C-alpha cells in the first residue's frame, strides 16, 4: 500500500496588493498543515508532496515547503480564482494515490474552507475538517474538531483521509540554511489541467434568513387592512399538525406546509 | 552545498551591486537578506541618483521601477508664517540619461536584487545574519544566521547590513557609536490622484518635484522634505537624534506641524495616508566613518556611513551602489590573487578614495555640521525670510530702504552676529565652493 | 485632511509579528531613569511610562530603526536585535 502524504498550500496575494507577488504568502493554517504533514512523514517514513494551484510565482510557497523538508512539489497551473470544486478535482487527479492529505482549514482570501471537503469527496477519502488538535500514536492519528455549542469531537483517523487544521495546531519549523540553499534550485513539477478550470466570482456575505412572504391584506377599510397585517386584536396565528409519516413523506409534508404558510 | 566565495549581507543597493559585480566576474555569491524580499526594510528621503549604474546596467532608466523623474528641485526656508523658496526646473532631467528620480525603495531595491540573481548570485531572503565567524587569528571567515544549521563560510564577507551595522561593530571597525552622528527620518506617504499632483506641483507625465526644507522642525535640528511619486506625495522630516531625545515633541507631531504649514498644506490637502515609516540616517559623514576593511571583510553603504547629508545635496543610494560595486570588484581581485586579508582588500579603500564616494565626503566634511548648526537651523531662515519680506514689501508712502540697510537691520533683529555670519559663510564657501 | 490618531497611523504599516520579542526592555533599569529619551524619540511610540515608574515596551509595531538603543542613557536597559528573518516591518511605498 502506498503511504503517500500530501500537503495542499494556497499561495495568496495580499489584500490591497492584488498584483504584487512580493507581498503574497501562505496562511498560518497552511503552515500548520505543512508542519503536521512533515511530522507525520517523519514518523511513518513516508514521502511528502507539496501541492499548490496557482501561477508560476506560487512556486515560492512550494520551494519554502521543500526547504522545510517536503520531498517533492507539484504546481497545478491554474488561476488563483479557480473555484473550489475544480481546485479539489485537479489536486485529486494529481494525487489520486494519496493516503494522508493535509490542508489548512481556510485560505486567507476567500476562506470558504470548502476545498478540503471537495477533495475528500473527489478522493473517496474520509474527512476530518476544522481540526484544532492532532496527536500521533502507534495506532494512527487522533484529531479533535470543534462542533456546535463549544463541544469537541474526537476522531480516530484512518487512511485515506483529508485533514484540515486550524492555524494554531502547529508552528512551522524554520528551514535550515543548507536546505534553504538547496531549495532555490529544487525542481517543481508542473501539471496543466486537461479540463478548463472554472473561476469563482462570488463574494461571501453573512447569512441572512429569507424574509417571510405575506399575502396582500384583506379588509374593507385601511384600519382593517392594517389590523390584518399586524394581527392586532387577534390571536397570533400558529400552525400545528400531528401526523405519523415515513421520513421521506414527512420531509415532503413539512416542505409543503412551510410553502403553504409562506415561509418558503 | 559548497561554501561560496563571497557572502553579501543585506539586499539593499550596496549589497545588490556588490553581488552583481562579484557574480558577473564568476565568483560564487550568496546574498543574505533578513526581510521577506530585498527592499522590504528600506526607506529613505525620496530621491535616487542612479547614474552610477550606467556601466552595470546600460539603459537602466528603461527598466528601473521609478515613480517620477525629478525635473523640479526646490530648497525652501520656512518660518512659522513665511516661506522662501529657491525653485529650479529643467527639461534636461526629464530625459535620458536623467538625473534624479523618486522611487519606492521596496520596488527599486527588489529590482536591483533581481540583477544580482540574474548574474548568478544566490539570493536568500528571510534570513537574519546574527554575527561573524572568525578564525583563530581573528580574520572573518563567514557569518552566523538565525536559521538552524545556519553558519556559512566564505572567502570574503561584504557587510551591507545597513545603518545599524552590527557586523562592522562586531569586527571592531567602528571606534564608537554616538547618537549625535545620527538623524531619524520619519515619513508619511499620502495618496492623491495623479492629475491632482500634476496640477498642484506644476508637472506633467513622469516629471516630478523634490522640495528640501529647512526651518520646519521646531527646536530640533534637522530638515524636512516633500516629494512626488506617481500617485502619492511623501512628506517627512529628518531629526537630529540627540536634540529629538532632549525635548518633548514626538516625531509624528513634527510632521503634522509641517503638514499644517501654509506653504505645505495646500500641496497635500485631501491626501489619504497610505503608509507611515521611519529609518535612521548616518548623518555625520567623514566624522563617523568606520575602517572600511578588516581581514576577510569589507563594509559598504549605510553600514559604512556612506550617506551624504550636506544640505543642498542629500544622497545615499548612489553612495551605497558605488561602494557596493567597488567592494565587489575588490573581492574579485582578492579571491583571484588568493589574498583576502586586509592587505589583499586594500583596493577597496583606494577605489573609494579615488572616486566621488570619498572625494565628495572629504570636500563636504564640514557641511553636515554646518547644516545642522543652531544658526543655520534656527536663526538664518527667519533672517532670510524677513529680508525677502522687506525687499518685496511696498511700504508707501515710505520710500524704499536700501538693501544694505535691510540686511543690517534684519541680521540684528534675528540676533545673528556679524562674525558668526562671516564664519559660516567662509565654512560654506570652503565646503561648497 | 482626514484626522487620524496615531494608532490608525501605525496601522498603515505592515508588521509580520514574530511570537518572540526581538527587543527586550528591562523595566527595572528604567525606574532609575529620569530623562526617558526613548519615550519621546521612538517613531512608533512603543515606549510607555507606567504609573509605578517603569517603562512598558511593545515590540510588535517596531520599525527596527535603532533610535531607542542609540538615545538610551541607561546601560543594560535595552537589549536590541533584529527580528527573526522574514518577520517585522515590511515596507510597501517608502
Short mmCIF file of C-alpha atoms in Angstrom, two decimals, chain B residues 9-405:
data_model
loop_
_atom_site.label_atom_id
_atom_site.label_comp_id
_atom_site.label_asym_id
_atom_site.label_seq_id
_atom_site.Cartn_x
_atom_site.Cartn_y
_atom_site.Cartn_z
CA UNK B 9 24.97 40.63 3.93
CA UNK B 10 21.96 42.78 3.07
CA UNK B 11 19.95 43.10 -0.15
CA UNK B 12 19.89 46.91 -0.35
CA UNK B 13 21.55 48.90 -3.14
CA UNK B 14 25.07 48.31 -1.77
CA UNK B 15 24.59 44.58 -1.33
CA UNK B 16 22.96 44.01 -4.70
CA UNK B 17 25.64 45.97 -6.57
CA UNK B 18 28.39 44.06 -4.75
CA UNK B 19 26.69 40.77 -5.61
CA UNK B 20 26.16 41.75 -9.27
CA UNK B 21 29.82 42.66 -9.76
CA UNK B 22 31.21 39.60 -7.96
CA UNK B 23 28.81 37.13 -9.58
CA UNK B 24 29.35 38.51 -13.08
CA UNK B 25 33.09 38.03 -12.60
CA UNK B 26 32.41 34.36 -11.99
CA UNK B 27 32.60 34.18 -8.21
CA UNK B 28 30.00 32.17 -6.34
CA UNK B 29 27.96 34.59 -4.26
CA UNK B 30 25.33 34.20 -1.56
CA UNK B 31 23.32 37.32 -0.72
CA UNK B 32 21.54 37.16 2.65
CA UNK B 33 18.51 39.40 3.22
CA UNK B 34 16.63 39.46 6.52
CA UNK B 35 13.36 40.76 5.06
CA UNK B 36 10.89 38.66 3.07
CA UNK B 37 12.23 40.33 -0.11
CA UNK B 38 15.06 42.81 -0.82
CA UNK B 39 13.95 46.35 -0.04
CA UNK B 40 11.25 45.37 2.42
CA UNK B 41 13.13 47.01 5.31
CA UNK B 42 14.26 50.08 3.45
CA UNK B 43 13.00 53.65 3.42
CA UNK B 44 14.60 56.99 2.52
CA UNK B 45 14.08 60.67 1.81
CA UNK B 46 12.91 60.10 -1.67
CA UNK B 47 15.43 60.70 -4.45
CA UNK B 48 17.85 58.24 -6.03
CA UNK B 49 20.60 59.32 -8.45
CA UNK B 50 21.30 56.16 -10.44
CA UNK B 51 23.92 57.41 -12.97
CA UNK B 52 26.48 55.19 -11.23
CA UNK B 53 24.57 52.27 -12.75
CA UNK B 54 25.45 53.34 -16.33
CA UNK B 55 28.14 50.67 -16.69
CA UNK B 56 26.49 47.99 -14.58
CA UNK B 57 23.04 48.17 -16.16
CA UNK B 58 23.19 50.01 -19.51
CA UNK B 59 19.97 51.95 -20.15
CA UNK B 60 18.88 51.30 -16.57
CA UNK B 61 16.28 54.05 -17.00
CA UNK B 62 14.27 51.91 -19.36
CA UNK B 63 13.68 49.29 -16.69
CA UNK B 64 14.16 50.82 -13.27
CA UNK B 65 10.87 50.97 -11.31
CA UNK B 66 10.98 54.72 -10.79
CA UNK B 67 7.99 56.84 -9.87
CA UNK B 68 8.90 60.23 -11.39
CA UNK B 69 11.98 61.95 -12.78
CA UNK B 70 12.87 64.97 -10.70
CA UNK B 71 12.75 67.94 -13.05
CA UNK B 72 11.92 70.49 -10.36
CA UNK B 73 14.20 70.79 -7.39
CA UNK B 74 13.37 73.32 -4.67
CA UNK B 75 15.03 74.35 -1.43
CA UNK B 76 12.69 76.02 0.99
CA UNK B 77 13.34 78.06 4.13
CA UNK B 78 10.34 78.06 6.44
CA UNK B 79 9.40 80.16 9.43
CA UNK B 80 6.08 79.95 11.26
CA UNK B 81 4.37 82.15 8.69
CA UNK B 82 6.83 82.61 5.81
CA UNK B 83 8.46 80.55 3.10
CA UNK B 84 11.43 81.48 0.94
CA UNK B 85 11.97 79.05 -1.92
CA UNK B 86 14.70 78.62 -4.49
CA UNK B 87 12.95 76.66 -7.19
CA UNK B 88 14.83 75.24 -10.15
CA UNK B 89 13.43 73.28 -13.06
CA UNK B 90 14.93 71.89 -16.22
CA UNK B 91 13.68 69.82 -19.10
CA UNK B 92 17.09 68.14 -19.29
CA UNK B 93 16.45 65.99 -16.22
CA UNK B 94 13.27 64.62 -17.74
CA UNK B 95 15.02 62.66 -20.48
CA UNK B 96 17.84 60.14 -20.78
CA UNK B 97 20.25 59.84 -19.13
CA UNK B 98 18.22 61.68 -16.48
CA UNK B 99 19.45 62.94 -13.10
CA UNK B 100 17.40 62.11 -10.02
CA UNK B 101 14.28 60.00 -9.66
CA UNK B 102 11.74 59.33 -6.97
CA UNK B 103 11.13 55.64 -6.37
CA UNK B 104 9.75 53.35 -3.70
CA UNK B 105 12.67 51.54 -2.13
CA UNK B 106 10.84 48.19 -1.87
CA UNK B 107 10.47 48.44 -5.68
CA UNK B 108 13.90 49.80 -6.53
CA UNK B 109 15.89 47.51 -4.24
CA UNK B 110 13.97 44.39 -5.29
CA UNK B 111 14.58 45.34 -8.94
CA UNK B 112 18.30 45.72 -8.36
CA UNK B 113 18.47 42.42 -6.45
CA UNK B 114 16.90 40.79 -9.49
CA UNK B 115 20.08 41.65 -11.41
CA UNK B 116 22.17 40.01 -8.69
CA UNK B 117 20.08 36.86 -9.03
CA UNK B 118 20.29 37.01 -12.83
CA UNK B 119 24.08 37.31 -12.55
CA UNK B 120 24.09 34.02 -10.67
CA UNK B 121 24.13 35.14 -7.05
CA UNK B 122 22.03 33.03 -4.71
CA UNK B 123 19.61 35.44 -3.02
CA UNK B 124 18.33 34.02 0.28
CA UNK B 125 15.60 36.02 1.97
CA UNK B 126 14.02 35.85 5.45
CA UNK B 127 17.47 35.08 6.84
CA UNK B 128 18.94 37.35 9.53
CA UNK B 129 22.70 37.39 9.96
CA UNK B 130 23.46 37.28 13.68
CA UNK B 131 27.24 37.54 13.79
CA UNK B 132 30.63 36.84 12.27
CA UNK B 133 32.63 33.63 12.08
CA UNK B 134 36.32 34.21 12.70
CA UNK B 135 39.39 32.03 12.56
CA UNK B 136 41.88 31.79 15.42
CA UNK B 137 43.74 34.86 14.12
CA UNK B 138 40.57 36.92 14.19
CA UNK B 139 40.06 37.07 10.42
CA UNK B 140 36.44 37.00 9.25
CA UNK B 141 35.68 33.68 7.55
CA UNK B 142 31.90 33.69 7.40
CA UNK B 143 28.67 34.59 9.18
CA UNK B 144 26.17 33.04 11.56
CA UNK B 145 22.46 33.28 10.78
CA UNK B 146 19.24 32.76 12.69
CA UNK B 147 18.46 29.54 10.81
CA UNK B 148 19.16 26.01 12.06
CA UNK B 149 22.48 24.78 10.75
CA UNK B 150 22.94 28.44 9.93
CA UNK B 151 26.70 29.04 9.75
CA UNK B 152 28.01 29.93 6.32
CA UNK B 153 31.67 30.28 5.39
CA UNK B 154 33.19 32.21 2.52
CA UNK B 155 36.46 33.76 1.40
CA UNK B 156 35.12 37.31 1.72
CA UNK B 157 32.22 38.86 3.60
CA UNK B 158 30.82 42.16 2.33
CA UNK B 159 28.75 43.76 5.09
CA UNK B 160 25.97 45.91 3.60
CA UNK B 161 23.76 45.43 6.64
CA UNK B 162 22.57 48.98 6.92
CA UNK B 163 22.82 51.91 9.27
CA UNK B 164 22.96 49.85 12.46
CA UNK B 165 25.71 47.60 11.01
CA UNK B 166 26.22 45.20 13.86
CA UNK B 167 28.75 43.36 11.71
CA UNK B 168 31.05 46.37 11.30
CA UNK B 169 30.74 46.96 15.04
CA UNK B 170 31.43 43.32 15.85
CA UNK B 171 34.51 43.42 13.62
CA UNK B 172 35.75 46.44 15.56
CA UNK B 173 35.65 48.76 12.56
CA UNK B 174 33.77 51.49 14.41
CA UNK B 175 35.70 53.10 17.25
CA UNK B 176 32.48 54.11 18.93
CA UNK B 177 28.85 54.74 18.13
CA UNK B 178 27.45 58.10 19.12
CA UNK B 179 23.79 59.11 18.91
CA UNK B 180 24.84 62.61 17.82
CA UNK B 181 26.02 61.22 14.48
CA UNK B 182 22.55 60.02 13.51
CA UNK B 183 19.32 61.58 12.40
CA UNK B 184 15.91 59.94 12.41
CA UNK B 185 13.85 60.15 9.24
CA UNK B 186 10.08 59.80 9.53
CA UNK B 187 7.78 59.97 6.58
CA UNK B 188 4.14 59.80 5.56
CA UNK B 189 3.14 58.57 2.11
CA UNK B 190 -0.12 60.29 1.12
CA UNK B 191 -2.30 59.12 -1.77
CA UNK B 192 -3.64 61.72 -4.21
CA UNK B 193 -4.86 61.28 -7.80
CA UNK B 194 -2.06 61.75 -10.34
CA UNK B 195 -3.85 64.67 -12.03
CA UNK B 196 -4.14 66.49 -8.70
CA UNK B 197 -0.42 66.03 -8.03
CA UNK B 198 0.45 67.19 -11.56
CA UNK B 199 -1.68 70.29 -11.14
CA UNK B 200 -0.53 71.24 -7.65
CA UNK B 201 3.15 70.75 -8.36
CA UNK B 202 3.09 72.09 -11.91
CA UNK B 203 4.39 68.98 -13.63
CA UNK B 204 3.10 66.50 -16.19
CA UNK B 205 3.74 62.95 -17.32
CA UNK B 206 6.61 61.44 -15.41
CA UNK B 207 8.02 64.76 -14.23
CA UNK B 208 8.43 65.06 -10.50
CA UNK B 209 9.31 67.51 -7.75
CA UNK B 210 11.64 67.29 -4.78
CA UNK B 211 11.43 70.01 -2.12
CA UNK B 212 14.02 70.09 0.66
CA UNK B 213 13.08 72.22 3.63
CA UNK B 214 14.99 73.95 6.45
CA UNK B 215 13.34 75.53 9.46
CA UNK B 216 10.33 73.25 9.79
CA UNK B 217 11.43 71.10 12.71
CA UNK B 218 10.74 73.35 15.67
CA UNK B 219 13.57 73.41 18.17
CA UNK B 220 15.06 70.21 16.80
CA UNK B 221 17.90 70.49 14.33
CA UNK B 222 17.05 68.74 11.10
CA UNK B 223 15.06 69.33 7.97
CA UNK B 224 12.01 68.32 6.02
CA UNK B 225 11.06 67.13 2.58
CA UNK B 226 8.11 66.87 0.25
CA UNK B 227 8.38 64.92 -2.99
CA UNK B 228 6.09 63.48 -5.60
CA UNK B 229 5.56 59.87 -6.56
CA UNK B 230 3.20 58.94 -9.37
CA UNK B 231 0.04 58.92 -7.27
CA UNK B 232 1.34 59.65 -3.81
CA UNK B 233 3.10 62.56 -2.18
CA UNK B 234 5.67 61.87 0.52
CA UNK B 235 6.15 64.34 3.35
CA UNK B 236 8.63 63.82 6.12
CA UNK B 237 11.20 65.23 8.49
CA UNK B 238 14.74 64.37 9.45
CA UNK B 239 15.58 64.96 13.12
CA UNK B 240 18.88 65.06 14.95
CA UNK B 241 18.61 62.23 17.45
CA UNK B 242 20.20 63.92 20.42
CA UNK B 243 18.01 67.02 20.03
CA UNK B 244 14.87 64.95 19.50
CA UNK B 245 15.55 62.98 22.65
CA UNK B 246 16.12 66.12 24.71
CA UNK B 247 12.74 67.78 24.13
CA UNK B 248 9.07 66.83 24.36
CA UNK B 249 7.52 66.89 20.87
CA UNK B 250 7.14 63.49 19.20
CA UNK B 251 8.18 62.87 15.57
CA UNK B 252 4.65 62.44 14.22
CA UNK B 253 3.68 65.80 15.72
CA UNK B 254 6.60 67.46 13.94
CA UNK B 255 5.36 66.03 10.63
CA UNK B 256 1.86 67.21 11.50
CA UNK B 257 3.21 70.73 12.09
CA UNK B 258 4.98 70.67 8.71
CA UNK B 259 1.82 69.40 7.01
CA UNK B 260 -0.11 72.26 8.58
CA UNK B 261 2.28 74.98 7.38
CA UNK B 262 0.53 77.39 4.99
CA UNK B 263 3.17 76.72 2.32
CA UNK B 264 2.80 72.94 2.53
CA UNK B 265 -0.84 72.31 3.47
CA UNK B 266 -2.29 73.20 0.02
CA UNK B 267 0.09 70.74 -1.67
CA UNK B 268 -1.09 67.73 0.32
CA UNK B 269 -4.67 68.65 1.16
CA UNK B 270 -7.01 65.64 0.96
CA UNK B 271 -4.14 63.16 0.78
CA UNK B 272 -5.07 59.82 2.25
CA UNK B 273 -2.41 58.26 4.49
CA UNK B 274 -1.05 55.15 2.79
CA UNK B 275 1.96 54.41 4.92
CA UNK B 276 3.93 55.77 7.84
CA UNK B 277 7.56 54.80 8.12
CA UNK B 278 10.83 55.57 9.91
CA UNK B 279 14.54 54.87 9.48
CA UNK B 280 17.87 56.10 10.83
CA UNK B 281 20.34 58.07 8.71
CA UNK B 282 24.12 58.11 9.31
CA UNK B 283 24.38 61.86 9.04
CA UNK B 284 27.88 62.82 10.16
CA UNK B 285 29.82 61.78 7.06
CA UNK B 286 33.57 61.56 7.48
CA UNK B 287 33.32 62.19 11.23
CA UNK B 288 31.66 58.85 11.87
CA UNK B 289 33.04 56.62 9.13
CA UNK B 290 34.48 53.27 10.18
CA UNK B 291 37.56 51.49 8.93
CA UNK B 292 36.36 50.06 5.63
CA UNK B 293 38.15 46.71 5.69
CA UNK B 294 39.47 44.07 8.01
CA UNK B 295 40.83 40.61 7.29
CA UNK B 296 38.18 38.85 5.22
CA UNK B 297 35.59 41.64 5.31
CA UNK B 298 34.57 44.95 3.74
CA UNK B 299 31.80 47.37 4.71
CA UNK B 300 29.65 49.29 2.22
CA UNK B 301 26.62 51.58 2.05
CA UNK B 302 24.92 52.92 5.17
CA UNK B 303 26.84 50.30 7.15
CA UNK B 304 29.96 52.32 6.30
CA UNK B 305 28.13 55.62 6.99
CA UNK B 306 28.36 56.47 3.29
CA UNK B 307 25.49 58.89 3.27
CA UNK B 308 25.93 62.48 2.16
CA UNK B 309 23.82 64.88 4.19
CA UNK B 310 25.13 68.23 3.06
CA UNK B 311 22.05 70.40 2.91
CA UNK B 312 21.77 71.15 -0.79
CA UNK B 313 22.96 67.63 -1.56
CA UNK B 314 21.21 64.75 0.14
CA UNK B 315 22.38 61.47 -1.30
CA UNK B 316 22.79 57.94 -0.08
CA UNK B 317 21.61 55.31 -2.53
CA UNK B 318 24.24 56.34 -5.11
CA UNK B 319 26.99 56.11 -2.48
CA UNK B 320 25.66 52.70 -1.47
CA UNK B 321 25.60 51.43 -5.06
CA UNK B 322 29.10 52.75 -5.79
CA UNK B 323 30.68 51.42 -2.61
CA UNK B 324 28.98 48.06 -3.18
CA UNK B 325 30.35 47.91 -6.72
CA UNK B 326 33.86 48.76 -5.53
CA UNK B 327 33.67 46.18 -2.75
CA UNK B 328 32.55 43.62 -5.33
CA UNK B 329 35.45 44.49 -7.65
CA UNK B 330 37.89 44.27 -4.76
CA UNK B 331 36.54 40.88 -3.71
CA UNK B 332 37.05 39.58 -7.25
CA UNK B 333 40.62 40.87 -7.23
CA UNK B 334 41.39 39.44 -3.79
CA UNK B 335 39.96 35.99 -4.50
CA UNK B 336 41.91 35.85 -7.76
CA UNK B 337 45.27 36.56 -6.12
CA UNK B 338 44.25 34.46 -3.14
CA UNK B 339 44.79 37.17 -0.55
CA UNK B 340 41.65 38.17 1.33
CA UNK B 341 43.47 39.75 4.26
CA UNK B 342 43.04 43.46 4.92
CA UNK B 343 46.16 43.92 2.81
CA UNK B 344 44.63 41.99 -0.06
CA UNK B 345 41.47 44.10 0.20
CA UNK B 346 43.33 47.40 0.17
CA UNK B 347 41.98 48.11 -3.31
CA UNK B 348 38.60 48.90 -1.76
CA UNK B 349 39.84 51.88 0.20
CA UNK B 350 41.77 53.02 -2.87
CA UNK B 351 38.67 52.86 -5.07
CA UNK B 352 36.59 54.76 -2.51
CA UNK B 353 39.30 57.42 -2.17
CA UNK B 354 39.77 57.96 -5.89
CA UNK B 355 36.09 58.35 -6.71
CA UNK B 356 33.23 60.62 -5.69
CA UNK B 357 32.46 58.31 -2.77
CA UNK B 358 35.15 59.72 -0.52
CA UNK B 359 36.06 62.78 -2.59
CA UNK B 360 32.60 64.25 -2.05
CA UNK B 361 32.75 63.41 1.61
CA UNK B 362 36.18 64.94 2.06
CA UNK B 363 35.18 68.08 0.24
CA UNK B 364 31.99 68.39 2.22
CA UNK B 365 33.35 67.19 5.55
CA UNK B 366 32.26 70.35 7.35
CA UNK B 367 28.89 70.58 5.64
CA UNK B 368 26.77 68.21 7.77
CA UNK B 369 27.76 70.04 10.93
CA UNK B 370 27.16 73.44 9.35
CA UNK B 371 23.76 72.44 8.01
CA UNK B 372 22.66 71.12 11.39
CA UNK B 373 24.18 74.01 13.34
CA UNK B 374 21.86 76.11 15.51
CA UNK B 375 22.37 79.24 13.41
CA UNK B 376 21.56 77.61 10.07
CA UNK B 377 18.66 75.82 11.67
CA UNK B 378 17.04 78.47 13.82
CA UNK B 379 18.40 81.97 13.01
CA UNK B 380 19.13 82.16 9.30
CA UNK B 381 15.74 81.01 7.96
CA UNK B 382 13.99 83.75 9.94
CA UNK B 383 16.57 86.34 8.89
CA UNK B 384 16.42 85.40 5.21
CA UNK B 385 12.63 85.30 5.16
CA UNK B 386 12.43 88.71 6.84
CA UNK B 387 14.89 90.15 4.34
CA UNK B 388 12.80 88.82 1.47
CA UNK B 389 9.62 90.16 3.04
CA UNK B 390 11.14 93.62 3.44
CA UNK B 391 12.55 93.58 -0.09
CA UNK B 392 9.26 92.72 -1.71
CA UNK B 393 7.04 94.81 0.56
CA UNK B 394 5.82 98.16 -0.77
CA UNK B 395 5.65 100.49 2.22
CA UNK B 396 4.19 103.55 0.55
CA UNK B 397 4.27 106.36 1.40
CA UNK B 398 7.60 105.31 2.98
CA UNK B 399 10.38 105.28 0.38
CA UNK B 400 12.18 102.00 -0.33
CA UNK B 401 15.01 101.28 2.08
CA UNK B 402 18.42 100.32 0.68
CA UNK B 403 19.22 96.65 0.56
CA UNK B 404 22.25 97.08 2.83
CA UNK B 405 20.09 98.68 5.48
#
